[in-house]
Amino acid sequence: MDDSQLNAFLQNPDTLFTNPSIPRVFDWEKNDMALNQDKPSSAMDEDEEESSVDSMLCDSNSRLIPFGFSKSNCTDEIMMFINAGGEALNEADSRMKFLGDSYFEGGNVMQTNEHIAEAGDCPFIYQSARFGSFCYRFNNFPPGDYFVDLHFAEIINTNGPKGMRVFNVYMQEEKVLSDFDIFSVVGANKPLQVDDLRVSVKEDGLIAMRFEGVIGSPIVCGICVRKAQNIPVPQASQEYLKCNNCAADIEVSSAQKKLMRTKVTDKYEKKIQELTTQCQLKTHECHEAWMSLTAANEQLEKVRMELDNKIFQTRTLDETVGKQAENLKNITSRYGHDKKYWAAAVHDLQEKIMIMKNEHAQLSHDAHACAESIPELNKMVTGIQALVAQSEDLKLKYSEEQAKRKELYNQIQETKGNIRVFCRCRPLSKEEISAGCALVVDFDAAKDGDLGILTGGSTKKTFKFDQVYTPKDNQVDVFADASPLVTSVLDGYNVCIFAYGQTGTGKTFTMEGTDQNRGVNYRTLEQLFQIAKERSETFMYNISVSVLEVYNEQIRDLLSTSPTSKRLEIKQSAEGFHHVPGIIEAKVDNIKEVWNVLQIGSNSRAVGSTNVNEHSSRSHCILHIMVKSKNLMTGDCTKSKLWLVDLAGSERLAKTDAQGERLKEAQNINKSLSALGDVIYALATKSSHIPYRNSKLTHLLQDSLGGDSKTLMFVQISPSERDLSETLSSLNFATRVRGIELGPAKRQVDTSELQKMKTMLDKARQESRSKDESLRKLEESLQNLESKAKGRDQVYKTQQEKIKELECQLELKTSMQNQSEKQVSQLSDRLKGREEICTGLQQKVKELETKLKERQQSESASYQQKEGKLMTVSCLIQTG
C-alpha cells in the first residue's frame, strides 16, 4: 500500500471495504459468513448466545459467574461488601463484614422471601436489591487498582420475558456493562456475578458507579470491592498493515491509527444507535406481540372454560338422563309389581268375599239353630252348675287330704327328734399321712349310728347319733338324709341346719362345697326350687336370700356394698320371732341367681391363717332364706325361714398360737361357742332361764334352738390322734344337743292373707252373679249375630268399590309412564344438539391454537434474524 492509498483510507475508512484496489487485511464479514455457513443451526444459536453474553462485558478481563458468592473462591483482600437494599450483617469469619446500603443516591429497595437457587454461602445477598435510577459513590480509598464484583438477581420480573430489564453500568464514567439483561443469562430467582471489573483510584480516593436503564430500570443486589494485585502492564507493540498484492508490511503510526479508530468508532456508533432504535422498536413490537399472545391465551382459556362448562353440562345431562332412565325402569318394574300385587289382592278379596258369604250363610244357620235350642241351653246351664258344686267338694276333700299328709309327715319328723345330729369325719390330710398320724375313729357300726373313739390302749368310747358318715361318703350321701327338711320349709315350718366342730374339720366344705362338688347350701336351695316348680300349679312361692356373719360379736351383712356404714342389731317382731332390720334380702328366681349370691357372701367372709388351718373361717356365716307360699286352691298363706349356718371352728389358743387380731378373733369365737354350749345345757336340763342373749350367735338362732322349728346339726370331727381332745369335746357337745327335747313344730301361718281370702270369696260370689247375667246376654248376642251378618254385606259392597278405585289408579300410572317416555326422548334430542355445539367449539379451539403457533413461529424467526444481525454488528465493534 502506497502513501496515496493510506491517505485515502484515512480520509474515508469505508474505502478499505469497498475499493477493490486497496487490499483488505481484515475481512470480518466474509470470515463470519464462511464460519456461519459451516456450522449447524444449534451450534450457531449457542455461538450467538455466547457472543450476546460476551457483548455485555465491555472489560475483556471481567467474567460472568452464574452462581452465588462463595468464600472459598475469594482470595483477595476485601475492602468492603455492600448488601444493596439490605442491612449490615457480620459473619462468623472476621474477614467478611457486610455493610448496610448507605452509599447510594436515588433508587428504591426491593426484598423477597423467595428461595434463590445456587445462592452460595450467603443467600441473603440476593434476597434484597436496589432498583431504579441510582448511583454509588465510595470515598477515602487509597490510590491504586481495585477489582469490583457486582452481584445481581432478577427478583421482580420473575415471569420474564427476556428484554424486560436492560441497563448499562458505568464505573469512573467508563462503561463496564452494556445492554445487560439478567433474565436472558440465568433467568429469575438465580444469582449472577460480574467479577474482576478493574478500576483505578486516583488521589481523590473516589470510586463512582452509575446504573443507567435502557429498557426498564436497573437493579443490583451486592457490590464487593477487592484490592487488586500488581499486574505488569504490557508494552505497546508496533502494528503493521500487510499488503495483499506485494505482501509488504506497511508501518502505521499511532496518530494515524487513532484517527482510523475514531472514524471507525464514530461510524459504528451511529450504526449502533440506529440498531438500538430498531431494537427498541422490535422489543416494543415483541412486547405488543407478547401482550397480544397473552390476550389470545386468555381468550383461549375462556374458550376452554366454556368448553369445560359445556362438557360438564353434557355430563350432567347424561347423568340426569341415566337417572331418569333408571327411574323409568324402576317405575316400569314397580308398575309390573303393583299390577301383579293388585291382581293378587283382587283375587284374594274375591276369595275372602266368597268365604264371607259362606260364613254368613253358616251364621244365619247357626242363629236359627241356636234360637231353636234355647230350651236345651237351660238344661245345660243347670248341669254346669251341678258340676261346679261337685268340683268345689273335690277341692275341699283335696285340701283336707293334703293337710292330713303334712300332719303325718311332720309326725314322722317329730318321732325322729326335733333336733337331729349327724356326725361326719374327714379323711387324713397329706401332712398327717406324711407325719404318720394314727386313726382314732372306729366306723364298724357307723350304719347303725354308732361311732367309736379309741381313747388310749384298748379302751374305746362309743357315741350314738342319728347318722354317721365315714370319709368315703360324698356330698350326695350327706344331703340325702337332710333333704326331707326342705319339704318342711315349703310346708311352712322353720328349719335350721348348722355345722359344728374344730378348725380344719371340713365344716365349710360340708355347707358350701366347691364348684365341682356342691355342699348342703347349694343342694338345699336347688331342691327347694325343684319342689316349688313341681307345686307351681297349686302353690305360688316367693323366695329371698340374705347372707350374714357374726364377727367379733358384731353382725355384718355380707351382701352390702358398705358393710361398716351402720350397726346391725337383733329385734323381736310383733309376731314373736327374731330378725335383723336393715339387712339386704335378695329376691331369687332360679338356682343360678342363688349361686351368685352365695359367691358374693363367701368372698366377703372373714378368713385368716392359723397354725391349725391355713384358710380358717374367723366368723360364723349364716345363710338366711325366707319362703312365702300361697295355696292357690284354698288361699292359705305361710311364711317360713331356713337357716344354714357355718359356725367358726372351735380351737385352743395354745395350739393355734394366735396373736394380736387373730387372738381377739379366737377369744370371741370361743366365747360365742361356749355361750352356745350354755344354751344347749340349759335346754337339756330344762332350765327355767335359757341364756340366749349371752352371745349374738345364740340370740340370732333363738327361734331355731328353742322355738318351734326343726333343727339339724352336723358335727365335724378329725380322725387324727393329734386332734383327739378336740374330737372328744365336739362329740360330747353333740351328744348334749341330741338330748334336747323341743316342743312340736308349728306351721307358720301368714295372718296377713286372711283378709285377702275374704275379699277373694266376695269376688267369687260376684263372679257367680255375673255368670247369671252372661246367660241372659246370650239371647242378645244372637240378635247381634244377625246384625253382624248385615254389616258384612255392607263390607262386601265397600270392597267392590275399592277394587274399582284400584283399577283407576292403574290407568293413571300407565299414563304417567307414557309421559315419562316422551320426556326421555326430548332429552335425548337436546343432548344430540349440544354435542354438535361442543364439537364446533372444539374445532374453533384447534384453529385458534394453530394460528397462535404459526404467529409465534413467525415472530420468533424474525426476532432471531434481528438478533443475529445485532450480534454481527457487536462482533465488528469488538474486533475494531
PDB file of C-alpha atoms in Angstrom, residues 250-466:
ATOM      1  CA  ILE A 250       3.373  -1.010   5.988  1.00  0.00           C
ATOM      2  CA  GLU A 251       4.078   0.765   9.248  1.00  0.00           C
ATOM      3  CA  VAL A 252       1.132   2.693  10.720  1.00  0.00           C
ATOM      4  CA  SER A 253       1.818   5.488  13.157  1.00  0.00           C
ATOM      5  CA  SER A 254      -0.111   5.837  16.360  1.00  0.00           C
ATOM      6  CA  ALA A 255      -1.724   9.104  15.260  1.00  0.00           C
ATOM      7  CA  GLN A 256      -2.924   7.526  12.046  1.00  0.00           C
ATOM      8  CA  LYS A 257      -4.148   4.507  13.949  1.00  0.00           C
ATOM      9  CA  LYS A 258      -6.050   6.699  16.443  1.00  0.00           C
ATOM     10  CA  LEU A 259      -7.542   8.659  13.566  1.00  0.00           C
ATOM     11  CA  MET A 260      -8.660   5.446  11.876  1.00  0.00           C
ATOM     12  CA  ARG A 261     -10.165   4.104  15.082  1.00  0.00           C
ATOM     13  CA  THR A 262     -12.008   7.318  15.869  1.00  0.00           C
ATOM     14  CA  LYS A 263     -13.571   7.438  12.425  1.00  0.00           C
ATOM     15  CA  VAL A 264     -14.496   3.749  12.522  1.00  0.00           C
ATOM     16  CA  THR A 265     -15.897   4.033  16.041  1.00  0.00           C
ATOM     17  CA  ASP A 266     -17.928   7.132  15.100  1.00  0.00           C
ATOM     18  CA  LYS A 267     -19.359   5.369  12.139  1.00  0.00           C
ATOM     19  CA  TYR A 268     -20.218   2.226  14.080  1.00  0.00           C
ATOM     20  CA  GLU A 269     -21.596   4.196  16.994  1.00  0.00           C
ATOM     21  CA  LYS A 270     -24.034   5.763  14.548  1.00  0.00           C
ATOM     22  CA  LYS A 271     -24.904   2.320  13.255  1.00  0.00           C
ATOM     23  CA  ILE A 272     -25.235   1.038  16.851  1.00  0.00           C
ATOM     24  CA  GLN A 273     -27.595   3.909  17.664  1.00  0.00           C
ATOM     25  CA  GLU A 274     -29.676   3.103  14.612  1.00  0.00           C
ATOM     26  CA  LEU A 275     -29.661  -0.568  15.573  1.00  0.00           C
ATOM     27  CA  THR A 276     -30.569   0.236  19.166  1.00  0.00           C
ATOM     28  CA  THR A 277     -33.524   2.322  17.984  1.00  0.00           C
ATOM     29  CA  GLN A 278     -34.543  -0.553  15.705  1.00  0.00           C
ATOM     30  CA  CYS A 279     -34.013  -2.973  18.607  1.00  0.00           C
ATOM     31  CA  GLN A 280     -36.202  -0.821  20.829  1.00  0.00           C
ATOM     32  CA  LEU A 281     -38.879  -0.799  18.146  1.00  0.00           C
ATOM     33  CA  LYS A 282     -38.569  -4.533  17.757  1.00  0.00           C
ATOM     34  CA  THR A 283     -38.684  -5.042  21.505  1.00  0.00           C
ATOM     35  CA  HIS A 284     -41.766  -2.829  21.601  1.00  0.00           C
ATOM     36  CA  GLU A 285     -43.252  -4.907  18.810  1.00  0.00           C
ATOM     37  CA  CYS A 286     -42.268  -8.077  20.714  1.00  0.00           C
ATOM     38  CA  HIS A 287     -43.880  -6.703  23.837  1.00  0.00           C
ATOM     39  CA  GLU A 288     -47.052  -5.904  21.924  1.00  0.00           C
ATOM     40  CA  ALA A 289     -46.920  -9.346  20.342  1.00  0.00           C
ATOM     41  CA  TRP A 290     -46.400 -10.845  23.790  1.00  0.00           C
ATOM     42  CA  MET A 291     -49.355  -8.854  25.137  1.00  0.00           C
ATOM     43  CA  SER A 292     -51.484  -9.960  22.195  1.00  0.00           C
ATOM     44  CA  LEU A 293     -50.308 -13.507  22.830  1.00  0.00           C
ATOM     45  CA  THR A 294     -51.321 -13.250  26.492  1.00  0.00           C
ATOM     46  CA  ALA A 295     -54.689 -11.824  25.410  1.00  0.00           C
ATOM     47  CA  ALA A 296     -55.085 -14.682  22.945  1.00  0.00           C
ATOM     48  CA  ASN A 297     -54.129 -17.131  25.714  1.00  0.00           C
ATOM     49  CA  GLU A 298     -56.733 -15.546  27.978  1.00  0.00           C
ATOM     50  CA  GLN A 299     -59.331 -15.869  25.218  1.00  0.00           C
ATOM     51  CA  LEU A 300     -58.216 -19.456  24.745  1.00  0.00           C
ATOM     52  CA  GLU A 301     -58.591 -20.072  28.479  1.00  0.00           C
ATOM     53  CA  LYS A 302     -62.063 -18.545  28.377  1.00  0.00           C
ATOM     54  CA  VAL A 303     -62.958 -20.751  25.424  1.00  0.00           C
ATOM     55  CA  ARG A 304     -61.559 -23.758  27.301  1.00  0.00           C
ATOM     56  CA  MET A 305     -63.556 -22.789  30.383  1.00  0.00           C
ATOM     57  CA  GLU A 306     -66.699 -22.500  28.282  1.00  0.00           C
ATOM     58  CA  LEU A 307     -65.859 -25.830  26.669  1.00  0.00           C
ATOM     59  CA  ASP A 308     -65.359 -27.393  30.128  1.00  0.00           C
ATOM     60  CA  ASN A 309     -68.681 -25.931  31.231  1.00  0.00           C
ATOM     61  CA  LYS A 310     -70.358 -27.341  28.160  1.00  0.00           C
ATOM     62  CA  ILE A 311     -68.726 -30.723  28.752  1.00  0.00           C
ATOM     63  CA  PHE A 312     -69.807 -30.586  32.407  1.00  0.00           C
ATOM     64  CA  GLN A 313     -73.344 -29.691  31.336  1.00  0.00           C
ATOM     65  CA  THR A 314     -73.372 -32.558  28.851  1.00  0.00           C
ATOM     66  CA  ARG A 315     -72.122 -34.915  31.546  1.00  0.00           C
ATOM     67  CA  THR A 316     -74.767 -33.690  33.975  1.00  0.00           C
ATOM     68  CA  LEU A 317     -77.365 -34.133  31.245  1.00  0.00           C
ATOM     69  CA  ASP A 318     -76.056 -37.649  30.636  1.00  0.00           C
ATOM     70  CA  GLU A 319     -76.286 -38.361  34.357  1.00  0.00           C
ATOM     71  CA  THR A 320     -79.809 -36.919  34.551  1.00  0.00           C
ATOM     72  CA  VAL A 321     -80.836 -38.942  31.510  1.00  0.00           C
ATOM     73  CA  GLY A 322     -79.293 -42.051  33.100  1.00  0.00           C
ATOM     74  CA  LYS A 323     -81.084 -41.340  36.370  1.00  0.00           C
ATOM     75  CA  GLN A 324     -84.364 -40.756  34.560  1.00  0.00           C
ATOM     76  CA  ALA A 325     -83.813 -43.959  32.624  1.00  0.00           C
ATOM     77  CA  GLU A 326     -83.220 -45.784  35.900  1.00  0.00           C
ATOM     78  CA  ASN A 327     -86.310 -44.102  37.367  1.00  0.00           C
ATOM     79  CA  LEU A 328     -88.248 -45.168  34.301  1.00  0.00           C
ATOM     80  CA  LYS A 329     -87.028 -48.723  34.737  1.00  0.00           C
ATOM     81  CA  ASN A 330     -87.949 -48.592  38.400  1.00  0.00           C
ATOM     82  CA  ILE A 331     -91.364 -47.193  37.536  1.00  0.00           C
ATOM     83  CA  THR A 332     -91.954 -49.920  34.969  1.00  0.00           C
ATOM     84  CA  SER A 333     -90.778 -52.597  37.416  1.00  0.00           C
ATOM     85  CA  ARG A 334     -92.962 -51.094  40.137  1.00  0.00           C
ATOM     86  CA  TYR A 335     -95.834 -50.928  37.693  1.00  0.00           C
ATOM     87  CA  GLY A 336     -95.421 -54.605  36.886  1.00  0.00           C
ATOM     88  CA  HIS A 337     -95.007 -55.490  40.543  1.00  0.00           C
ATOM     89  CA  ASP A 338     -98.025 -53.371  41.562  1.00  0.00           C
ATOM     90  CA  LYS A 339    -100.043 -54.857  38.763  1.00  0.00           C
ATOM     91  CA  LYS A 340     -99.266 -58.363  39.972  1.00  0.00           C
ATOM     92  CA  TYR A 341     -99.828 -57.303  43.590  1.00  0.00           C
ATOM     93  CA  TRP A 342    -103.206 -55.689  42.928  1.00  0.00           C
ATOM     94  CA  ALA A 343    -104.269 -58.591  40.734  1.00  0.00           C
ATOM     95  CA  ALA A 344    -103.397 -60.973  43.570  1.00  0.00           C
ATOM     96  CA  ALA A 345    -105.133 -58.617  46.040  1.00  0.00           C
ATOM     97  CA  VAL A 346    -108.267 -58.551  43.909  1.00  0.00           C
ATOM     98  CA  HIS A 347    -108.154 -62.320  43.676  1.00  0.00           C
ATOM     99  CA  ASP A 348    -107.718 -62.595  47.457  1.00  0.00           C
ATOM    100  CA  LEU A 349    -110.583 -60.193  48.021  1.00  0.00           C
ATOM    101  CA  GLN A 350    -112.801 -62.227  45.776  1.00  0.00           C
ATOM    102  CA  GLU A 351    -111.887 -65.371  47.702  1.00  0.00           C
ATOM    103  CA  LYS A 352    -112.496 -63.581  51.015  1.00  0.00           C
ATOM    104  CA  ILE A 353    -115.871 -62.392  49.750  1.00  0.00           C
ATOM    105  CA  MET A 354    -116.787 -65.969  48.885  1.00  0.00           C
ATOM    106  CA  ILE A 355    -115.625 -67.135  52.329  1.00  0.00           C
ATOM    107  CA  MET A 356    -117.593 -64.337  53.998  1.00  0.00           C
ATOM    108  CA  LYS A 357    -120.683 -65.324  52.044  1.00  0.00           C
ATOM    109  CA  ASN A 358    -120.267 -68.902  53.223  1.00  0.00           C
ATOM    110  CA  GLU A 359    -119.694 -67.694  56.811  1.00  0.00           C
ATOM    111  CA  HIS A 360    -122.756 -65.512  56.542  1.00  0.00           C
ATOM    112  CA  ALA A 361    -124.830 -68.470  55.468  1.00  0.00           C
ATOM    113  CA  GLN A 362    -123.344 -70.586  58.248  1.00  0.00           C
ATOM    114  CA  LEU A 363    -124.010 -67.882  60.841  1.00  0.00           C
ATOM    115  CA  SER A 364    -127.586 -67.496  59.770  1.00  0.00           C
ATOM    116  CA  HIS A 365    -127.955 -71.259  60.006  1.00  0.00           C
ATOM    117  CA  ASP A 366    -126.338 -71.316  63.461  1.00  0.00           C
ATOM    118  CA  ALA A 367    -128.538 -68.449  64.609  1.00  0.00           C
ATOM    119  CA  HIS A 368    -131.667 -70.333  63.637  1.00  0.00           C
ATOM    120  CA  ALA A 369    -130.343 -73.488  65.295  1.00  0.00           C
ATOM    121  CA  CYS A 370    -129.441 -71.551  68.458  1.00  0.00           C
ATOM    122  CA  ALA A 371    -132.875 -69.985  68.592  1.00  0.00           C
ATOM    123  CA  GLU A 372    -134.432 -73.428  68.324  1.00  0.00           C
ATOM    124  CA  SER A 373    -132.150 -74.893  71.049  1.00  0.00           C
ATOM    125  CA  ILE A 374    -132.808 -72.338  73.834  1.00  0.00           C
ATOM    126  CA  PRO A 375    -134.786 -74.845  75.976  1.00  0.00           C
ATOM    127  CA  GLU A 376    -131.867 -77.316  75.778  1.00  0.00           C
ATOM    128  CA  LEU A 377    -129.467 -74.496  76.789  1.00  0.00           C
ATOM    129  CA  ASN A 378    -131.224 -74.047  80.118  1.00  0.00           C
ATOM    130  CA  LYS A 379    -130.727 -77.722  80.812  1.00  0.00           C
ATOM    131  CA  MET A 380    -127.008 -77.371  80.057  1.00  0.00           C
ATOM    132  CA  VAL A 381    -126.689 -74.436  82.465  1.00  0.00           C
ATOM    133  CA  THR A 382    -128.191 -76.426  85.305  1.00  0.00           C
ATOM    134  CA  GLY A 383    -125.819 -79.311  84.521  1.00  0.00           C
ATOM    135  CA  ILE A 384    -122.818 -76.966  84.582  1.00  0.00           C
ATOM    136  CA  GLN A 385    -123.880 -75.604  87.968  1.00  0.00           C
ATOM    137  CA  ALA A 386    -124.048 -79.126  89.342  1.00  0.00           C
ATOM    138  CA  LEU A 387    -120.534 -79.877  88.033  1.00  0.00           C
ATOM    139  CA  VAL A 388    -119.232 -76.672  89.665  1.00  0.00           C
ATOM    140  CA  ALA A 389    -120.667 -77.773  93.025  1.00  0.00           C
ATOM    141  CA  GLN A 390    -119.020 -81.191  92.647  1.00  0.00           C
ATOM    142  CA  SER A 391    -115.663 -79.578  91.842  1.00  0.00           C
ATOM    143  CA  GLU A 392    -115.913 -77.421  94.982  1.00  0.00           C
ATOM    144  CA  ASP A 393    -116.478 -80.534  97.066  1.00  0.00           C
ATOM    145  CA  LEU A 394    -113.474 -82.219  95.453  1.00  0.00           C
ATOM    146  CA  LYS A 395    -111.313 -79.167  96.217  1.00  0.00           C
ATOM    147  CA  LEU A 396    -112.290 -79.305  99.891  1.00  0.00           C
ATOM    148  CA  LYS A 397    -111.528 -83.025 100.057  1.00  0.00           C
ATOM    149  CA  TYR A 398    -108.167 -82.480  98.330  1.00  0.00           C
ATOM    150  CA  SER A 399    -107.153 -79.719 100.746  1.00  0.00           C
ATOM    151  CA  GLU A 400    -108.160 -81.859 103.744  1.00  0.00           C
ATOM    152  CA  GLU A 401    -106.186 -84.799 102.381  1.00  0.00           C
ATOM    153  CA  GLN A 402    -103.140 -82.599 101.809  1.00  0.00           C
ATOM    154  CA  ALA A 403    -103.344 -81.224 105.351  1.00  0.00           C
ATOM    155  CA  LYS A 404    -103.510 -84.763 106.752  1.00  0.00           C
ATOM    156  CA  ARG A 405    -100.486 -85.751 104.670  1.00  0.00           C
ATOM    157  CA  LYS A 406     -98.484 -82.841 106.018  1.00  0.00           C
ATOM    158  CA  GLU A 407     -99.504 -83.703 109.582  1.00  0.00           C
ATOM    159  CA  LEU A 408     -98.390 -87.300 109.130  1.00  0.00           C
ATOM    160  CA  TYR A 409     -95.126 -86.218 107.544  1.00  0.00           C
ATOM    161  CA  ASN A 410     -94.405 -83.817 110.393  1.00  0.00           C
ATOM    162  CA  GLN A 411     -95.278 -86.506 112.938  1.00  0.00           C
ATOM    163  CA  ILE A 412     -92.697 -88.774 111.300  1.00  0.00           C
ATOM    164  CA  GLN A 413     -90.103 -85.988 111.508  1.00  0.00           C
ATOM    165  CA  GLU A 414     -91.039 -85.347 115.146  1.00  0.00           C
ATOM    166  CA  THR A 415     -90.593 -89.025 116.020  1.00  0.00           C
ATOM    167  CA  LYS A 416     -87.061 -88.753 114.686  1.00  0.00           C
ATOM    168  CA  GLY A 417     -86.469 -85.802 117.023  1.00  0.00           C
ATOM    169  CA  ASN A 418     -86.796 -82.082 116.583  1.00  0.00           C
ATOM    170  CA  ILE A 419     -83.000 -81.666 116.830  1.00  0.00           C
ATOM    171  CA  ARG A 420     -81.244 -84.266 114.724  1.00  0.00           C
ATOM    172  CA  VAL A 421     -77.456 -84.707 114.942  1.00  0.00           C
ATOM    173  CA  PHE A 422     -75.330 -86.089 112.055  1.00  0.00           C
ATOM    174  CA  CYS A 423     -71.636 -86.821 112.555  1.00  0.00           C
ATOM    175  CA  ARG A 424     -69.167 -86.568 109.664  1.00  0.00           C
ATOM    176  CA  CYS A 425     -65.468 -87.417 109.778  1.00  0.00           C
ATOM    177  CA  ARG A 426     -62.990 -86.033 107.289  1.00  0.00           C
ATOM    178  CA  PRO A 427     -60.111 -88.117 105.807  1.00  0.00           C
ATOM    179  CA  LEU A 428     -56.496 -87.741 106.931  1.00  0.00           C
ATOM    180  CA  SER A 429     -54.661 -84.871 105.252  1.00  0.00           C
ATOM    181  CA  LYS A 430     -51.419 -85.278 103.284  1.00  0.00           C
ATOM    182  CA  GLU A 431     -49.428 -83.695 106.127  1.00  0.00           C
ATOM    183  CA  GLU A 432     -50.972 -86.071 108.672  1.00  0.00           C
ATOM    184  CA  ILE A 433     -50.247 -89.101 106.465  1.00  0.00           C
ATOM    185  CA  SER A 434     -46.628 -87.982 105.922  1.00  0.00           C
ATOM    186  CA  ALA A 435     -46.269 -87.399 109.691  1.00  0.00           C
ATOM    187  CA  GLY A 436     -47.560 -90.970 110.384  1.00  0.00           C
ATOM    188  CA  CYS A 437     -50.578 -89.932 112.451  1.00  0.00           C
ATOM    189  CA  ALA A 438     -52.785 -92.903 113.569  1.00  0.00           C
ATOM    190  CA  LEU A 439     -56.613 -93.163 113.216  1.00  0.00           C
ATOM    191  CA  VAL A 440     -58.590 -92.898 116.477  1.00  0.00           C
ATOM    192  CA  VAL A 441     -62.093 -93.316 114.944  1.00  0.00           C
ATOM    193  CA  ASP A 442     -63.856 -96.691 114.526  1.00  0.00           C
ATOM    194  CA  PHE A 443     -66.540 -96.845 111.799  1.00  0.00           C
ATOM    195  CA  ASP A 444     -67.591-100.505 112.232  1.00  0.00           C
ATOM    196  CA  ALA A 445     -71.074 -99.624 113.497  1.00  0.00           C
ATOM    197  CA  ALA A 446     -71.469 -96.392 111.513  1.00  0.00           C
ATOM    198  CA  LYS A 447     -74.539 -97.716 109.648  1.00  0.00           C
ATOM    199  CA  ASP A 448     -76.388 -98.048 112.959  1.00  0.00           C
ATOM    200  CA  GLY A 449     -75.407 -94.532 114.037  1.00  0.00           C
ATOM    201  CA  ASP A 450     -72.669 -95.649 116.442  1.00  0.00           C
ATOM    202  CA  LEU A 451     -69.181 -94.090 116.420  1.00  0.00           C
ATOM    203  CA  GLY A 452     -66.203 -95.478 118.351  1.00  0.00           C
ATOM    204  CA  ILE A 453     -63.271 -93.368 119.580  1.00  0.00           C
ATOM    205  CA  LEU A 454     -60.027 -95.067 120.677  1.00  0.00           C
ATOM    206  CA  THR A 455     -59.038 -93.056 123.759  1.00  0.00           C
ATOM    207  CA  GLY A 456     -55.858 -94.982 124.533  1.00  0.00           C
ATOM    208  CA  GLY A 457     -54.716 -98.604 124.673  1.00  0.00           C
ATOM    209  CA  SER A 458     -57.692-100.959 124.233  1.00  0.00           C
ATOM    210  CA  THR A 459     -60.300 -98.575 125.654  1.00  0.00           C
ATOM    211  CA  LYS A 460     -62.953 -97.299 123.256  1.00  0.00           C
ATOM    212  CA  LYS A 461     -65.698 -94.782 123.867  1.00  0.00           C
ATOM    213  CA  THR A 462     -68.902 -95.060 121.820  1.00  0.00           C
ATOM    214  CA  PHE A 463     -71.210 -92.211 120.767  1.00  0.00           C
ATOM    215  CA  LYS A 464     -74.762 -92.542 119.377  1.00  0.00           C
ATOM    216  CA  PHE A 465     -76.027 -90.195 116.591  1.00  0.00           C
ATOM    217  CA  ASP A 466     -78.886 -90.110 114.079  1.00  0.00           C
TER     218      ASP A 466
END
